[in-house]
Every structure is written in structure tokens, then in C-alpha cells.
XYZ file of C-alpha atoms in Angstrom:
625
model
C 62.840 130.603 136.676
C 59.749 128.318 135.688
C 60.403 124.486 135.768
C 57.721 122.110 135.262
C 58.977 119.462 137.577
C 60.801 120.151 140.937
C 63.014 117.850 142.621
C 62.305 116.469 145.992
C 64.496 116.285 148.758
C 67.111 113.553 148.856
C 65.254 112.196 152.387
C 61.809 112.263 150.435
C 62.450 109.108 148.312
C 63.257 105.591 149.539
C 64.946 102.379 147.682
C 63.791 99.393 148.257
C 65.545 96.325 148.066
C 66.624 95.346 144.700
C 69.656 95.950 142.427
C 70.365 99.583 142.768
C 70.019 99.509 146.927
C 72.939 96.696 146.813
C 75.004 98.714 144.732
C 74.365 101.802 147.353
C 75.456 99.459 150.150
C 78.292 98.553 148.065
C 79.313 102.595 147.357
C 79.368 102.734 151.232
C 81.329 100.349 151.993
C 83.861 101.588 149.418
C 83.319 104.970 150.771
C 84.066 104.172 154.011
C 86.982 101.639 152.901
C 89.005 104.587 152.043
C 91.419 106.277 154.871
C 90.940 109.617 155.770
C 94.294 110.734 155.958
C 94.787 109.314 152.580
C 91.787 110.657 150.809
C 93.622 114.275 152.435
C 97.046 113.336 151.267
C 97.403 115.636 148.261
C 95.869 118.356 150.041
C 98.191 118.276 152.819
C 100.904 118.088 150.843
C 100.190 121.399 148.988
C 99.541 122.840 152.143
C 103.137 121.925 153.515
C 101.612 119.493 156.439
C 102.665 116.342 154.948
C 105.551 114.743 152.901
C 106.587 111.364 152.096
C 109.275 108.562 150.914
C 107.769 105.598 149.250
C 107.897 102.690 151.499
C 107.169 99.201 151.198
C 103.939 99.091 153.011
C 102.632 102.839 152.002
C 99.164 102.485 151.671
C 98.810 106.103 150.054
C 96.495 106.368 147.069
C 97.826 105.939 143.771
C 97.254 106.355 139.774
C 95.777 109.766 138.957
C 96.163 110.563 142.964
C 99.639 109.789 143.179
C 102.220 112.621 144.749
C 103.205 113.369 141.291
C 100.699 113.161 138.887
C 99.232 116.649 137.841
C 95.634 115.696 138.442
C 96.635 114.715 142.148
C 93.181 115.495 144.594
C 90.360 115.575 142.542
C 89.197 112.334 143.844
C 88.460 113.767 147.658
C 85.921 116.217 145.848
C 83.832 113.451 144.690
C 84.178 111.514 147.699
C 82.514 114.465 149.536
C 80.060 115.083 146.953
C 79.213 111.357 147.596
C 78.833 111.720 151.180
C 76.714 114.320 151.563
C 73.996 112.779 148.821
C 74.138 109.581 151.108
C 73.606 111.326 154.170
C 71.245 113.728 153.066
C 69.328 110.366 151.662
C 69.715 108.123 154.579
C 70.731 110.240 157.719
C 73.838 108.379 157.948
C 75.850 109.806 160.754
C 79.251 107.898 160.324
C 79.641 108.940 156.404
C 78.690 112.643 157.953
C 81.092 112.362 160.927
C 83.832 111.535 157.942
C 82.989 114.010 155.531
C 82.812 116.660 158.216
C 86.287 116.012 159.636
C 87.832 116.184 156.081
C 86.005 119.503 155.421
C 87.611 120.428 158.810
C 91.118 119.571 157.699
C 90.563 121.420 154.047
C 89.810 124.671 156.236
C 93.036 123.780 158.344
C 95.290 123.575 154.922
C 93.801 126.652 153.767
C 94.840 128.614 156.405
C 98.500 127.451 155.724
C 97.974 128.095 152.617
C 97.516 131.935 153.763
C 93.709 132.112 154.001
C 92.075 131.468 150.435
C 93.930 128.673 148.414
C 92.536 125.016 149.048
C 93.554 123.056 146.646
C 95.645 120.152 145.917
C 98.064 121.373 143.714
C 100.021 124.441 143.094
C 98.661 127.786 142.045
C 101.472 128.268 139.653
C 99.488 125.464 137.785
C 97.032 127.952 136.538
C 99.947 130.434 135.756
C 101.355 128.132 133.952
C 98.167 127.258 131.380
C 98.097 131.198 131.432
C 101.744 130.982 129.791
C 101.026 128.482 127.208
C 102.693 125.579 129.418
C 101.457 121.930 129.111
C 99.338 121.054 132.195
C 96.850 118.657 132.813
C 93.809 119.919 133.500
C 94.091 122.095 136.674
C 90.994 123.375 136.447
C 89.360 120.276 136.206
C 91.200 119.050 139.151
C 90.408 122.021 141.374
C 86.493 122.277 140.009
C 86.093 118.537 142.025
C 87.078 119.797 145.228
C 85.336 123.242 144.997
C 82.447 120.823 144.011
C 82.852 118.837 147.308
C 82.408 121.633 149.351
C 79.558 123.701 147.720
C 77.955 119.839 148.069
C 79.276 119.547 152.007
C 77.249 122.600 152.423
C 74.040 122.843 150.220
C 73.381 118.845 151.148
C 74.776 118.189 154.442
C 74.549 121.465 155.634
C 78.473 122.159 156.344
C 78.661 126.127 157.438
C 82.375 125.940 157.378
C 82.519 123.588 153.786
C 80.730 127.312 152.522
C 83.221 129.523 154.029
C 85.918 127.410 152.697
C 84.717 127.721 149.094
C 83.781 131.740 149.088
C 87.344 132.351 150.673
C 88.863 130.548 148.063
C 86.694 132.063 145.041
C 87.967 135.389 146.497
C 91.396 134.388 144.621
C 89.935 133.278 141.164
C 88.309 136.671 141.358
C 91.548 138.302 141.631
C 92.994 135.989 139.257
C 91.014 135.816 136.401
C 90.635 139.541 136.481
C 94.037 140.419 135.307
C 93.832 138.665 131.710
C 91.575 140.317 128.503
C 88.519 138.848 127.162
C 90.746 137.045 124.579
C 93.901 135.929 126.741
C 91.015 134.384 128.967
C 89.455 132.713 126.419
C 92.992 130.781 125.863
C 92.696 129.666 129.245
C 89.268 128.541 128.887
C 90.629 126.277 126.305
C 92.556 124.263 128.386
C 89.705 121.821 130.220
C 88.242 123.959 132.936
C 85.563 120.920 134.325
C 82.758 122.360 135.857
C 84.311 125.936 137.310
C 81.094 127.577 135.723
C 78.636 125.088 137.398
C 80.553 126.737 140.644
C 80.455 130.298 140.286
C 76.688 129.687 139.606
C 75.781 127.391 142.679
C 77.693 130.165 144.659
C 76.202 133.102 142.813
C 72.482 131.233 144.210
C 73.482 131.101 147.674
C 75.836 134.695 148.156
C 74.165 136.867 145.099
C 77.613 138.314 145.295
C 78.850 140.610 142.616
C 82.383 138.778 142.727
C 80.552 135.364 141.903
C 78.280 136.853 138.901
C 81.824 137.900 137.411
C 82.681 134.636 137.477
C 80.032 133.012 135.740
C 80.806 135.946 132.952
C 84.455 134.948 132.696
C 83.594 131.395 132.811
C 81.628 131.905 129.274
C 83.437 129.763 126.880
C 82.539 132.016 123.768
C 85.020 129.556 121.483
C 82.685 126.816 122.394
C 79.032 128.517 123.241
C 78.705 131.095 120.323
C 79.182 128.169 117.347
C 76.695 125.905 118.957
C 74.513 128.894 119.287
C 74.628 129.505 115.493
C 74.143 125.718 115.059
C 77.701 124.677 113.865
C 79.305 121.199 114.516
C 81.855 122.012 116.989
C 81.444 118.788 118.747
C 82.612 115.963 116.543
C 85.931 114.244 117.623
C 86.267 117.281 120.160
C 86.832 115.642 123.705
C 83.110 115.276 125.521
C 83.820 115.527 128.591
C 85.477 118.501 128.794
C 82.543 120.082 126.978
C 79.863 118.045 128.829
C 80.302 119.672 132.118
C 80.522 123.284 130.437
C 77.468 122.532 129.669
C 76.022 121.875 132.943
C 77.516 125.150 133.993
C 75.159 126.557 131.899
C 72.433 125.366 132.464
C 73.140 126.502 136.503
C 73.342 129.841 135.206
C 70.293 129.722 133.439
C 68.721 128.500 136.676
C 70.015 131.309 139.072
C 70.457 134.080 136.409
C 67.630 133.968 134.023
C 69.614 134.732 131.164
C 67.822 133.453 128.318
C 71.243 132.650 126.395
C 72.741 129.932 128.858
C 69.251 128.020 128.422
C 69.540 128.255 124.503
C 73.185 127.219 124.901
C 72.080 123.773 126.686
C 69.189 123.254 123.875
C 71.371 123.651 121.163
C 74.148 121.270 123.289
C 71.905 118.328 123.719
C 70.527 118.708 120.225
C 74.094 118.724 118.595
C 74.897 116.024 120.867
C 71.944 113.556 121.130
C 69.254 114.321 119.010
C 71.016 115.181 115.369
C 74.276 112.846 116.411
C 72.207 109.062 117.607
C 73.501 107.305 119.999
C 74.993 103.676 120.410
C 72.214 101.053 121.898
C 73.041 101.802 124.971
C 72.040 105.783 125.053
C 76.092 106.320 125.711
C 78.244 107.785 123.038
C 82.057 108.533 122.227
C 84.686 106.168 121.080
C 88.312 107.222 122.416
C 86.685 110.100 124.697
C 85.419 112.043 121.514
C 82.219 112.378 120.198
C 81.528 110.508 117.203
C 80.604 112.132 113.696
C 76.562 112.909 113.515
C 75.079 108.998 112.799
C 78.505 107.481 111.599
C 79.290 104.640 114.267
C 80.091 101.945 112.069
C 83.879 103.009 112.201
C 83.868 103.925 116.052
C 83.623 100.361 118.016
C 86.794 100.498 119.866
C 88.162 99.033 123.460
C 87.504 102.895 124.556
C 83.653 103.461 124.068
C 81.603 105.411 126.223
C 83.419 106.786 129.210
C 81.533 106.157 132.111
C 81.893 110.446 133.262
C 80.138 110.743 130.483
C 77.350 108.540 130.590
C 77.171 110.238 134.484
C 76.797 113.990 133.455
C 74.798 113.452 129.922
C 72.207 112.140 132.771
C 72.967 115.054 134.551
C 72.116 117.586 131.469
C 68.847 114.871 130.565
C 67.709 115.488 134.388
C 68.296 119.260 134.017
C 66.175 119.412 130.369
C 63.358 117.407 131.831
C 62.616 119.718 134.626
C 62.786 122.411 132.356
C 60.327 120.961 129.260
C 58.199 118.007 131.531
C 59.476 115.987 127.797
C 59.520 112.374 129.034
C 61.961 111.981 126.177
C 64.001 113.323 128.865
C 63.401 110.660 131.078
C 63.431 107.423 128.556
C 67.297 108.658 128.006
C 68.063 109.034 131.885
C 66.644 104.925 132.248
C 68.292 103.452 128.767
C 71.971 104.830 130.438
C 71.142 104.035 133.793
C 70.630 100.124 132.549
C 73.226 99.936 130.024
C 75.552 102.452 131.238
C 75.737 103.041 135.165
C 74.589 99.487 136.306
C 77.213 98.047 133.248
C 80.677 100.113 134.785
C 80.269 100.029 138.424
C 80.036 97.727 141.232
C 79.461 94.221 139.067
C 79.183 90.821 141.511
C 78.580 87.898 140.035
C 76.869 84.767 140.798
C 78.371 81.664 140.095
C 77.188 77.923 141.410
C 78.665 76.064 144.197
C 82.016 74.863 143.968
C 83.081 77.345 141.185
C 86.411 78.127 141.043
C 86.334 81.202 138.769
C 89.557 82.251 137.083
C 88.848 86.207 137.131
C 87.523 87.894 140.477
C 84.164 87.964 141.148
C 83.477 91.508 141.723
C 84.143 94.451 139.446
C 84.816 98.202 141.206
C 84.286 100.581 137.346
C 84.841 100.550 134.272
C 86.173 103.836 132.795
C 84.952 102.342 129.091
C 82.424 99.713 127.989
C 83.995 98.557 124.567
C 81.912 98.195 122.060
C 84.760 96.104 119.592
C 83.437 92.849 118.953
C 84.962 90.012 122.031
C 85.694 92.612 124.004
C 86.258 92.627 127.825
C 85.722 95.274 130.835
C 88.815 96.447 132.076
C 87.934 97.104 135.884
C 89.819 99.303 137.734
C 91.147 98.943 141.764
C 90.137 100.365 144.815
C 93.452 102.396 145.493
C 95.872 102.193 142.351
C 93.866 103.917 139.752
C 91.585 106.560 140.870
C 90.976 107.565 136.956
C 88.035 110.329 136.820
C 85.751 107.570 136.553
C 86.347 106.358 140.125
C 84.928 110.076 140.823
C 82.126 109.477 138.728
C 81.429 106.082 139.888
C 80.714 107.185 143.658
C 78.440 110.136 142.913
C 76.519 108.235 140.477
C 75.908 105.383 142.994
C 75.711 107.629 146.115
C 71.665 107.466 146.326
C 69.999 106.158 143.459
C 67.044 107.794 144.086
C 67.160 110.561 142.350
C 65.048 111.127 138.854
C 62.423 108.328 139.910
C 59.959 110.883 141.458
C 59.218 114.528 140.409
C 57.121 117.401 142.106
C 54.884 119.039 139.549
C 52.290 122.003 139.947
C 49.212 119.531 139.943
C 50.611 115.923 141.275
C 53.374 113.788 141.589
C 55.130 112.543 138.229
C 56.639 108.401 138.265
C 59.525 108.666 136.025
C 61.676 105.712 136.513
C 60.054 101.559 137.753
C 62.436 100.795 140.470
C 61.357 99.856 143.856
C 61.204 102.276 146.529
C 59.069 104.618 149.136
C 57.880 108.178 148.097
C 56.837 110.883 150.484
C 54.885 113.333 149.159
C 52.485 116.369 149.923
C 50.198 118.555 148.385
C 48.002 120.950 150.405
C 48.641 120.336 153.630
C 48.276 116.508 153.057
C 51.021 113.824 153.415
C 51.116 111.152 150.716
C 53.222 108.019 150.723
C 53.323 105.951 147.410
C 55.710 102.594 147.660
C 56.139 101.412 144.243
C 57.339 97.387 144.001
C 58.124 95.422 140.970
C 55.696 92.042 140.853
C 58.017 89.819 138.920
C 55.336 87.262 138.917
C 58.028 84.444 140.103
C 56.265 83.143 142.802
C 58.445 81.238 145.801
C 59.695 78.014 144.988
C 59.301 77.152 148.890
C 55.271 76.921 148.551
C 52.644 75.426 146.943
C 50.845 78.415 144.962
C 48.436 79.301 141.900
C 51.050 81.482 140.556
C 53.764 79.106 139.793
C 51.228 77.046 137.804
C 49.924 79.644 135.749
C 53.243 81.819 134.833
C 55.679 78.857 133.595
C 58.004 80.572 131.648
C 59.572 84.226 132.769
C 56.891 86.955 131.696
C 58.087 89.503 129.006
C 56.947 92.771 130.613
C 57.308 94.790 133.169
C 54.419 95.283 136.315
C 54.579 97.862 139.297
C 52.266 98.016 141.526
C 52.269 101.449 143.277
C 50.147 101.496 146.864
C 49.250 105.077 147.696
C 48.339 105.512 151.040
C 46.783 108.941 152.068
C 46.570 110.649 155.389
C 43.319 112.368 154.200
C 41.545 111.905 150.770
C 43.411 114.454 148.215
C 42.620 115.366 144.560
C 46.061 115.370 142.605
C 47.588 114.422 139.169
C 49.414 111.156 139.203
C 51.324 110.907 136.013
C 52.962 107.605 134.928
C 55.468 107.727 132.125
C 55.046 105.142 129.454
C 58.276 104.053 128.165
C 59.311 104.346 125.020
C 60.100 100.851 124.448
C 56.555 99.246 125.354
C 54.690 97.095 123.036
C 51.499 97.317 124.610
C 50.592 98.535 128.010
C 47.886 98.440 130.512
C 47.411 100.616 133.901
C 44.708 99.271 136.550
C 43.675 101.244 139.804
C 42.147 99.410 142.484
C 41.735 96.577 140.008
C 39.805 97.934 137.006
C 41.732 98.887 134.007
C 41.720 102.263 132.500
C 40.703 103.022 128.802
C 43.506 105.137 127.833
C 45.332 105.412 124.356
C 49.023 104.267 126.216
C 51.748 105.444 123.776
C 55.453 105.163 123.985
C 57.681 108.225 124.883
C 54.521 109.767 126.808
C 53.266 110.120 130.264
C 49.373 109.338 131.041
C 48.011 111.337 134.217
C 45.383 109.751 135.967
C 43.667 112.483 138.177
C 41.305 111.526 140.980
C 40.994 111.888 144.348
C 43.349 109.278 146.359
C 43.076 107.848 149.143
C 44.023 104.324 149.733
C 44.439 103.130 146.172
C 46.442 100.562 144.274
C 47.769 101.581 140.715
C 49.109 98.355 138.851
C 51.200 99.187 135.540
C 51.815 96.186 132.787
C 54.650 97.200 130.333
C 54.921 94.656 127.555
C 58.296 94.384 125.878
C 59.791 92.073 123.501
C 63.365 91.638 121.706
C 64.422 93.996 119.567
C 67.127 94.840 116.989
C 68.964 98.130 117.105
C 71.215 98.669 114.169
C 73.657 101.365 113.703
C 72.288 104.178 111.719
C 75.014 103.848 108.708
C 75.628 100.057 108.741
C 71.850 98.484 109.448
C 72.953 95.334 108.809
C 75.271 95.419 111.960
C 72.642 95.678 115.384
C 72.656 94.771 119.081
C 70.336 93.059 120.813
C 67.829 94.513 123.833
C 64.590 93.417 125.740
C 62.985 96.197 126.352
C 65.551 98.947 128.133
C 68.334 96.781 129.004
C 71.244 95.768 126.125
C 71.772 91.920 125.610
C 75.623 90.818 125.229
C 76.958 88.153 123.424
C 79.318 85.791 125.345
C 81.904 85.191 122.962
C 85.895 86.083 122.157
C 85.753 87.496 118.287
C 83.558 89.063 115.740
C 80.978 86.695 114.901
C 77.911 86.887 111.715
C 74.575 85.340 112.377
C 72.297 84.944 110.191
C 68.056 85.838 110.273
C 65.884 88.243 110.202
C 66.141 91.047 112.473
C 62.786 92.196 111.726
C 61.992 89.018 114.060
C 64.807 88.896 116.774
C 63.054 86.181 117.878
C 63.694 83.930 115.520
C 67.180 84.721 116.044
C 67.589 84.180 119.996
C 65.365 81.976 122.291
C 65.387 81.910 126.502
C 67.887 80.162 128.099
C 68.193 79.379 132.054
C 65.278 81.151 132.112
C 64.658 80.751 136.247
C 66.852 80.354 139.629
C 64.986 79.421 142.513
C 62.261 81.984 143.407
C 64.212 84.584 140.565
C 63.636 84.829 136.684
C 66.916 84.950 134.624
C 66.851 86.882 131.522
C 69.529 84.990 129.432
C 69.019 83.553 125.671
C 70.761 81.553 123.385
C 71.431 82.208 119.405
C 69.367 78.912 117.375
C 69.892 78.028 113.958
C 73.678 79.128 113.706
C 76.813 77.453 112.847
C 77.895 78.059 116.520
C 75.366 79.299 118.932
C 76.248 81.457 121.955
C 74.732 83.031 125.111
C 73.525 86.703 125.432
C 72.911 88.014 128.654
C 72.415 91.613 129.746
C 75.357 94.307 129.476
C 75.186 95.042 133.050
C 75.799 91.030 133.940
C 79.005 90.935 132.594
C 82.149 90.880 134.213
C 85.560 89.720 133.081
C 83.997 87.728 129.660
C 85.072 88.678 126.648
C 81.741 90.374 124.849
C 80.239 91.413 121.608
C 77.332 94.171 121.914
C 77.267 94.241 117.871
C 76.779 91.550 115.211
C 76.486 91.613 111.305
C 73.069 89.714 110.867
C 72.650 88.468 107.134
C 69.732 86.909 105.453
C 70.874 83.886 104.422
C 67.446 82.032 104.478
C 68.963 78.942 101.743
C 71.759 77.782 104.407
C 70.987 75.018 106.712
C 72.110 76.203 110.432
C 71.721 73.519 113.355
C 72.446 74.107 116.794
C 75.954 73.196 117.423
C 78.162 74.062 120.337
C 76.370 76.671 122.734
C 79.198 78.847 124.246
């Protein structure tokens, strides 16, 4: 299979201090916060090794990992998913030592189980969906643990997390093989998760015949053949069940080279993203379902974009990328990593001295980010809930830096601005770029130029990429240019480089390196997004990152959203040695704050507001909220 862009290895890429390396500290710690024996509970349980009467002061995990809810387990698979991704990333040996003692105690409930069966609930489950019976999802649930393993093993390089998960596939073999092509295609319609995704990440490693079955059986024709033929099978059809399908497929393009499972994830994304729009924030769905192609007017609920499925539409972006080099790609992976990732998991908030704030001030996820005007995030707990989203939450936040840096056949591509360490090499030479974001703030503990000359917080964005050689080398290095820039300049070693910079693009500068300095200016400004069949009704955003509203009901402005900035001006503008990007409405009846999406945390919201042209009324500024 031909990709244009590799990935590099999870140890090859660095963060640097800044927003998404505190919410990675703050995935570990939850992580680690979580007892072994009760991340295991479920398992044992099916296995016969454990059993329980509710006590008091049981700490066992509850919500969708309760003793008697159907979807009991799946958590654990995510958790080891998680932990391998941070230790592959950061050599951490006590998330390893963890993770490796659960995938020891898996094996151990597998061989009560009689040698194959590891899961966390009963195999009559599956016999059940086979009958017709309601179940919830056992598929799904079982999918998270296989996923765990297969992870435990390709990542962290668990021998026995592999031997686990080919003993196991040994039954589904056997089991799947005694239904027809149609009574298997009724199973398939109960939500199977990402069973396909398995079969091909095993078929990679084992080339078994057994495994290449699987990934036959595992073709949802109900689902695949329509979108082949380019029919709408995905409005109001639950996303995430068809989401990580999806991502099955595209694995078994990857390991098979069947030219079908590729065309299956092209026509996917193209149903789903590119002839359906998104809301502002790249995410999409209102009550789990995907909306009708460009009608969101009527979808802005309490239940908008599920945060699994802001998680594994990234996923399929990253996948597409690779495949096409598109930077289109790319510009979707950053607009849901702002405004979808960083605005459901691991909020903390910052409040002055002396505060005495009536919510808490930190936030674990948020399975939906309501889009219903004066809305609020409803944030779930560390050990009552465990909805999918808690799975979600600690893969997603496991590393963070992944899909900033890509391998190509002539250089080393920059996809993402976000501070961190790259290293690199390309015929036989080792390259290390460290990429920091100047904010241009300047300390407020000196005397300097800088604080003179920048007064107010700059609108654009500037990296500064050092590249630091071992020997001189002649590569490609290829910076995307967002696609919400205004203007943009790139400067190596100081002298700026005539280049026609346009949005949605990437610009290679080839040269030989050595120890350079590459300095790139992104200007952005505000903007209005409207929804596509009600323009009058838009969000605000500075450049990638959705601006929220601070207020409890569904408000009108009035302007002209050809000129946001007429509409909202800077507010609280600096902190210290930090810029603040906050406004204020001016010139309405009753002006309010707007900060960005990912800020929030227990306020009541609006992402959406009716702007009308009402240039005769008088508006002064009365009572900022």
C-alpha cells in the first residue's frame, strides 16, 4: 500500500509545555487514579473469580461499568489502549508496570474461562443478538477490550496481550462461521464497534487465513454497498456505530489492498463531511445521529456532538491524509482538536484570589457539547459514569502528539502549531526540529522592548521552528498553511520568503539544513460562521478556535456579520506575562462576554446567535454579563 505520509513513532515527537502537555499530565493522573482490581472487576466476574454485595463503602466502578449493566468492561480496553500510547510516548514505566499486570490477569480469566473467551460479559450475549434478543451492544463492548490488547502488544510490546487476543479470535472464527451471509448480516446490524478494525490489525501481524475470514464476515454489505453507489444511508442513522465501521475499513484497505474498503472510506467521509457541512466546530450530530446534508438550523439540542465522535472522525481525517497528502485533511483534524477535544475533556479553570466558585473548578468530559442556545456542559465523574466517552476521553488525551509531524518520501511535513520536539532522519542523518509558539507577551517581571511595542494581544499566530542538524542534509520541509489565515508570512534565518501563501495548502521550502530558524506568521481575524440553511444565525471564531457567549437564553444581536468586528471588541485582553483572548458584544441592548469553547466550564453558553441588521436602532453598552 502507497501512503504519502508515514507516521512516526510515538517516542519520535515531544510536547512541550503548553495546554495539551497539562491535559496529558492530567490523563495520567486519572489513569493512574483508577484501581486495578476495579478496572478488572467485570472481567473477573465473567470469569467466576470475583462476586460481590453492594456495601456502603464499595468503591467498585459504576454507570455503564456497573455489575449489571450490559455494556459492563469496555472501559478497561481503553484504559489499556491509553497506556500503551503513553508509554510508548514517554517511556513511562509505572503506567507499563499497570497495564502489564492487567494484561496478566485478562490471560488468567481466560484460562477459566476454558482457554479462548476474555471478555467481560457472557458469550450467550452474542447468541442472543443472533436470536433477535434486545442487547446492548456486545460487540461494541467486547471490540474495546480486544482493542486493548492488540494496543498492549503492537505499542508496548506485550507478547502475552497478542496471545490473548489470537486465542480468543479462534472462537469468533468458530462462531461467526455457523450463520449464512444473510443471518450474519442481521447480526452486523446490531452495533458491532470496531470488530473489523480487529480482524485487520490481526490479519497484519498473523497473515492468518482465520483472521482474513474475519475481515470478510465483518463486511457490513447493508451499510458499505449503498454508500458505495452514493446513497444517503447516513442521515439520522446513529454515527458512531457507523464511524468506527468505517475505520475498519480503512485497516483493511491498509493490510489487504483491496481497492473496495479504500472506496468505501472515500465515499464515507464524503457522505459525511464534505456533502453534509459541519457545525463551527468541525463536530457534527445532534442526539447521536447525523444530521440531514446542510440542514442544522433544526438540530441545536443539549445532545450535540458526542465527544466518540469527534475522537474517531479524527481518526478517519488522520487515516485520509496519509493516504491523499490533502491538508484539507489536516485543517479538519486542528478545527476538532480546538473546539472539540480541548472543549469535553479535562477543563480547569482559573479564577482570582479569594473566589469562592459555586460549581467545581475542574471538568473530567463531556459526552455532548450542546449547541441550544444558554446551554451548559454536563461533566461526567471519575467513577460513577464511565459512558463511552470516558473511553474516548483517555485515548484521545493519552499523547497528544500524534498528527503534528508526518514522514514523507522527500522531508518532514508540520501539520499541526503546537509546541513540541521532533526527531527526525533522512539518510543516515539525525534531525531535531523544536517548534515553540512566540506569543509576543513579553514578561511582566522585566524591563523590555517588546512590551512597549506589542500593547494590545497580537491577532496571529507565530512559530518559530529551530532545526538543528547533525550534518548538513537536503530535504523538503513542508509547512501547512491553515485554512483560516488572512495573510501569512514564513522567514528562515530571518529573511522572508516570496511565496504565494494560500489557505488549505502546504508550502515546502527545500534546501539544505543545517542549523536554521524557520519563523511562521499566521494572521487571523474574527469571523462569522453561519449555518448553511439559516445564515442569519452564526457563531463566532478567531481563527481555529470557537468563541462562546456567556449567557443563560437565546439572545439576537444586531450588526453586520460581514464585519464581526464591529460586533465584538477585546476584553481582559492580558494576565500577567499571558494574553487572554476574551471579547465583549458593543452596541447591544445587553452586552455579554465570549470566550473560547474550550474555556468553559459549568456557565451556561450560547455557540449560536441570530444577528440582524438593524442599522436605524440606537444600541449603547448596557450591562456586560
Amino acid at each position: 500500500m502507497n501512503t504519502i505520509y508515514r507516521d512516526l513513532p510515538y517516542n519520535a515527537v515531544e510536547l512541550l509545555p503548553g495546554i495539551l502537555k497539562k491535559k496529558v499530565e492530567s490523563n495520567r493522573r486519572y489513569l493512574l487514579s483508577l484501581n486495578t482490581e476495579n478496572l478488572l472487576r467485570n472481567h473477573y466476574f465473567e470469569a467466576g473469580l470475583w462476586s460481590t454485595v453492594k456495601k456502603p463503602d464499595n468503591d467498585i466502578h459504576w454507570g455503564w461499568e456497573s455489575p449489571t449493566c450490559q455494556l459492563r468492561g469496555h472501559f478497561l480496553g481503553h484504559w489499556l489502549s491509553a497506556a500503551a500510547r503513553l508509554y510508548a510516548a514517554t517511556g513511562d514505566t509505572e503506567i507499563k508496570g499497570k497495564a502489564d499486570r492487567i494484561v496478566s490477569e485478562l490471560g488468567k480469566c481466560q484460562k477459566e474461562n476454558g482457554g479462548e473467551w476474555a471478555g467481560s460479559i457472557p458469550e450467550k450475549y452474542l447468541d442472543w443478538i443472533a436470536a433477535g434478543k434486545n442487547v446492548w451492544a456486545p460487540q461494541y463492548t467486547l471490540h474495546k477490550t480486544f482493542m486493548g490488547l492488540l494496543d498492549m502488544y503492537r505499542i508496548a510490546g506485550n507478547e502475552q496481550a497478542l496471545d490473548i487476543a489470537v486465542s480468543w479470535a479462534r472462537w469468533f472464527h468458530r462462531w461467526s462461521g455457523q450463520f449464512t451471509r444473510e443471518q450474519f448480516d442481521d447480526i452486523l446490524d446490531f452495533e458491532t464497534g470496531g470488530m473489523l478494525e480487529i480482524w485487520a490489525d490481526l490479519y497484519e501481524i498473523t497473515r492468518s487465513g482465520e483472521h482474513y475470514d474475519l475481515i470478510q464476515r465483518y463486511y457490513r454489505r447493508r451499510l458499505f454497498d449503498p454508500l458505495l453507489e452514493g446513497v444517503d444511508v447516513l442521515t439520522n442513522m446513529h454515527a458512531n456505530t457507523t464511524i468506527p465501521e468505517v475505520l475498519g475499513a480503512a485497516r483493511a484497505w491498509e493490510v489487504t489492498g483491496e481497492k473496495r474498503w479504500r472506496d468505501i472510506v472515500e465515499s464515507y467521509w464524503r457522505m459525511a463531511v464534505t456533502e453534509r457541512g459541519t457545525y463551527c466546530t468541525g463536530g457534527q450530530t445532534c442526539g447521536e445521529v447525523w444530521t440531514p446534508p446542510y440542514a442544522m438550523s433544526a438540530r441545536l439540542g443539549d445532545k450535540n456532538q458526542e465527544h466518540c465522535t469527534v475522537y474517531n472522525m479524527m481518526r478517519l481525517a488522520e487515516f485520509l491524509f496519509r493516504w491523499t497528502g490533502d491538508p484539507a485533511y489536516a485543517d479538519y483534524w486542528e478545527r476538532n482538536l480546538y473546539n472539540g477535544i480541548m472543549a469535553q475533556g479535562y477543563w480547569e479553570g482559573s479564577f482570582p484570589n479569594g473566589y469562592k466558585h459555586e460549581f467545581p473548578t475542574k471538568g473530567l468530559i463531556s459526552y455532548f457539547l450542546p449547541l441550544r442556545p444558554g446551554s451548559r456542559k454536563g461533566w461526567g465523574s471519575a467513577t460513577e459514569d464511565f459512558w463511552c466517552c470516558h473511553g474516548t476521553l483517555v485515548q484521545a488525551n493519552a499523547t497528544h502528539n500524534r498528527g503534528i509531524y508526518y514522514d514523507g518520501s522527500s522531508g518532514i511535513a508540520v501539520c499541526q502549531y503546537i509546541p513540541s520536539r521532533v526527531s527526525w532522519s533522512t539518510d543516515g542523518t539525525n534531525v531535531v526540529i523544536t517548534q515553540e509558539i512566540n506569543t509576543r507577551a513579553g514578561s511582566c517581571a522585566a524591563v523590555n522592548p517588546l512590551s512597549r511595542e506589542i500593547k494590545h494581544r497580537p491577532m496571529s499566530l507565530m512559530a518559530d521552528l529551530s532545526i538543528d542538524c547533525d550534518k548538513p542534509a537536503e530535504f523538503d520541509l513542508k509547512l501547512r498553511i491553515p485554512w483560516w489565515i488572512k495573510g501569512a508570512s514564513v522567514y528562515v534565518n530571518g529573511e522572508k520568503q516570496a511565496a504565494d501563501l494560500q489557505p488549505s495548502a502546504f508550502l515546502s521550502l527545500h534546501r539544505t539544513w543545517n542549523k536554521d530558524k524557520v519563523t511562521v506568521e499566521f494572521e487571523k481575524t474574527l469571523t462569522a460562521c453561519p449555518l448553511p440553511d439559516d445564515p442569519e444565525v452564526v457563531a463566532f471564531m478567531e481563527g481555529p478556535v470557537v468563541l462562546a457567549g456567556l449567557c443563560d437564553e437565546d439572545r439576537v444581536l444586531y450588526g453586520d456579520t460581514n464585519h464581526p468586528e464591529t460586533l465584538l471588541t477585546p476584553d481582559n485582553e492580558r494576565e500577567w506575562s499571558n494574553w487572554i483572548t476574551s471579547y465583549r458584544t458593543r452596541g447591544q441592548d445587553r452586552n455579554i462576554r465570549f470566550v473560547p469553547l474550550y474555556d468553559i466550564g459549568y456557565e451556561k453558553f450560547s455557540v449560536y446567535f441570530r444577528v440582524l441588521d438593524n442599522p436605524g436602532k440606537n444600541h449603547d453598552n448596557k450591562g456586560v454579563r
